[in-house]
PDB file of C-alpha atoms in Angstrom:
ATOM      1  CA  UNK A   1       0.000   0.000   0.000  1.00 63.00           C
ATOM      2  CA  UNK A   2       1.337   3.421  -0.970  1.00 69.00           C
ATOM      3  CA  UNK A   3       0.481   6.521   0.611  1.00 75.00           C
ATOM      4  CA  UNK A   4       1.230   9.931   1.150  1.00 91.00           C
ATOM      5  CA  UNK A   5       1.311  10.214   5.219  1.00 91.00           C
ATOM      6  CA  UNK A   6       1.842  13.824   4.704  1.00 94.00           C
ATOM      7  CA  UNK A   7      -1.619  14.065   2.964  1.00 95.00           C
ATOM      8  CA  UNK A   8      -3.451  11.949   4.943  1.00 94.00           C
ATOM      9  CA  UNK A   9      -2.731  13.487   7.897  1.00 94.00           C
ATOM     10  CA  UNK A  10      -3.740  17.048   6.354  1.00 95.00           C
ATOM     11  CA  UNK A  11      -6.868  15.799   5.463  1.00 96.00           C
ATOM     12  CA  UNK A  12      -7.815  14.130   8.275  1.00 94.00           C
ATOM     13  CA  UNK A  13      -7.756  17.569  10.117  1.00 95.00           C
ATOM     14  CA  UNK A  14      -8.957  19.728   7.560  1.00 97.00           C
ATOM     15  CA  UNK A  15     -12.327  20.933   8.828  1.00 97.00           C
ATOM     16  CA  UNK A  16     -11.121  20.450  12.737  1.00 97.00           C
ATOM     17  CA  UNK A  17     -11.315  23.707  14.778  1.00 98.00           C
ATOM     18  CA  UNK A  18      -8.322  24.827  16.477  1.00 98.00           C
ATOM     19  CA  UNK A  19      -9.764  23.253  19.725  1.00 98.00           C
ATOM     20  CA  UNK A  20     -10.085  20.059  18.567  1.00 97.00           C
ATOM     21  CA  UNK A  21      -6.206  20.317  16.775  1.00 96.00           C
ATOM     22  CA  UNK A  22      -4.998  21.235  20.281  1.00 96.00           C
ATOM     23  CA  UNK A  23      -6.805  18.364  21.771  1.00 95.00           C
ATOM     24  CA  UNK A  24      -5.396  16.315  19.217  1.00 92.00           C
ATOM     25  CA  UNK A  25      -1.887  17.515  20.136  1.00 93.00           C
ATOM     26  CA  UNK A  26      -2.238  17.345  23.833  1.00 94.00           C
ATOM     27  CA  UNK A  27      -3.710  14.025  23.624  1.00 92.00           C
ATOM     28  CA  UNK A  28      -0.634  12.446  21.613  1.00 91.00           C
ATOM     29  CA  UNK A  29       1.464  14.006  24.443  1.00 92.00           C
ATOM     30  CA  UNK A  30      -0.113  13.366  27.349  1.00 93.00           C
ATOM     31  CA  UNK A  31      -0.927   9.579  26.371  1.00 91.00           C
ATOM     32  CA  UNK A  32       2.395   9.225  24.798  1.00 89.00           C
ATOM     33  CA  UNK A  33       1.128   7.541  21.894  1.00 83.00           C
ATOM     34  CA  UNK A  34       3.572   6.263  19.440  1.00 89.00           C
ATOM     35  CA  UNK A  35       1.213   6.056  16.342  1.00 88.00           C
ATOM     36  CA  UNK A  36       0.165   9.600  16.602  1.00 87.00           C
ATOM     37  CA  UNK A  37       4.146  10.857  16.346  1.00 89.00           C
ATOM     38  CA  UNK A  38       4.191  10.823  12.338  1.00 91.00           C
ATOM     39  CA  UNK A  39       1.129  13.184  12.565  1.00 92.00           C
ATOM     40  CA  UNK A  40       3.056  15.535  15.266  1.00 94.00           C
ATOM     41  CA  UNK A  41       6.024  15.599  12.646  1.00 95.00           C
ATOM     42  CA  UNK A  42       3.712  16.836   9.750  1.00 95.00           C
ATOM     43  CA  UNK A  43       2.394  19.696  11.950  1.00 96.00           C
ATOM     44  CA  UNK A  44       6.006  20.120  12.905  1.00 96.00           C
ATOM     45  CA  UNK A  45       7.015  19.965   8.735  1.00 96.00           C
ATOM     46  CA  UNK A  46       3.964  22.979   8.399  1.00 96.00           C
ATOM     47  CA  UNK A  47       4.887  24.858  11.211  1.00 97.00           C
ATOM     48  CA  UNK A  48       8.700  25.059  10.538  1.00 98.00           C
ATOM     49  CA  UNK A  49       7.747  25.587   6.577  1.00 98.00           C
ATOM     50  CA  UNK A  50       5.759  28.812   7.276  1.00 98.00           C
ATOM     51  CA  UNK A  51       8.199  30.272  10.208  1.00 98.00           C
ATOM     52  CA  UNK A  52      10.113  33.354  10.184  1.00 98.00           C
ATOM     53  CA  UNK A  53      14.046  32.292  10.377  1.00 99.00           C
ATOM     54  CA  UNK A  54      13.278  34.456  14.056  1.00 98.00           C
ATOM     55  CA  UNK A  55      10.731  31.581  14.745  1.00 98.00           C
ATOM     56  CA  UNK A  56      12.557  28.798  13.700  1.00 98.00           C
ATOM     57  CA  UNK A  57      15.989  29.778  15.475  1.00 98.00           C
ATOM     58  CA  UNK A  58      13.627  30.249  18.495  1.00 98.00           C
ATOM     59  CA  UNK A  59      11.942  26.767  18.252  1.00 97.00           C
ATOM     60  CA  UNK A  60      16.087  25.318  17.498  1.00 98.00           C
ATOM     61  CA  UNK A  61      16.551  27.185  20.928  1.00 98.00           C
ATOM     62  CA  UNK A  62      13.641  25.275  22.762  1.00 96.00           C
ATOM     63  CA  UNK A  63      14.434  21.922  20.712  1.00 96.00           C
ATOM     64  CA  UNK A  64      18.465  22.143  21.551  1.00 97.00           C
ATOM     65  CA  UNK A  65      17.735  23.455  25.387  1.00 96.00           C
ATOM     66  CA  UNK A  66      15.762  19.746  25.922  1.00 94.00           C
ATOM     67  CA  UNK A  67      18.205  17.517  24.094  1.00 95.00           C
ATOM     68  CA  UNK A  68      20.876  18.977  25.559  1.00 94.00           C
ATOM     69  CA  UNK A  69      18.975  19.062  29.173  1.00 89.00           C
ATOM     70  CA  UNK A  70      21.218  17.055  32.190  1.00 66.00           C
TER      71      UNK A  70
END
């Protein structure tokens, strides 16, 4: 089976208010749920494509501050 994950995942959302997208998010999260992580990295993908090189050195900031976390 081929598919575009990317796709799927856009279109499973489109139509979802930005209550239920946050729920969506904070669900994955909170219940740690492995199957949901491709759909947190096309959100990620979106995000990161539309940012401001400001926003994107900012979320490097937050991202390197918790890897890097002792």
């Amino acid at each position: 089976m081929n598919f575009d994950i990317r796709d799927l995942v856009m279109k499973n959302l489109a139509g979802s208010t930005k209550e239920e997208v946050e729920g969506y998010i904070k669900e994955t999260i909170e219940e740690k749920e492995d199957d949901a992580l491709p759909g947190m990295g096309v959100l990620f993908e979106v995000v990161w494509k539309k940012s401001t090189e400001d926003e994107k050195n900012k979320m490097m900031d937050k991202i390197m501050s918790e890897i890097n976390k002792k």
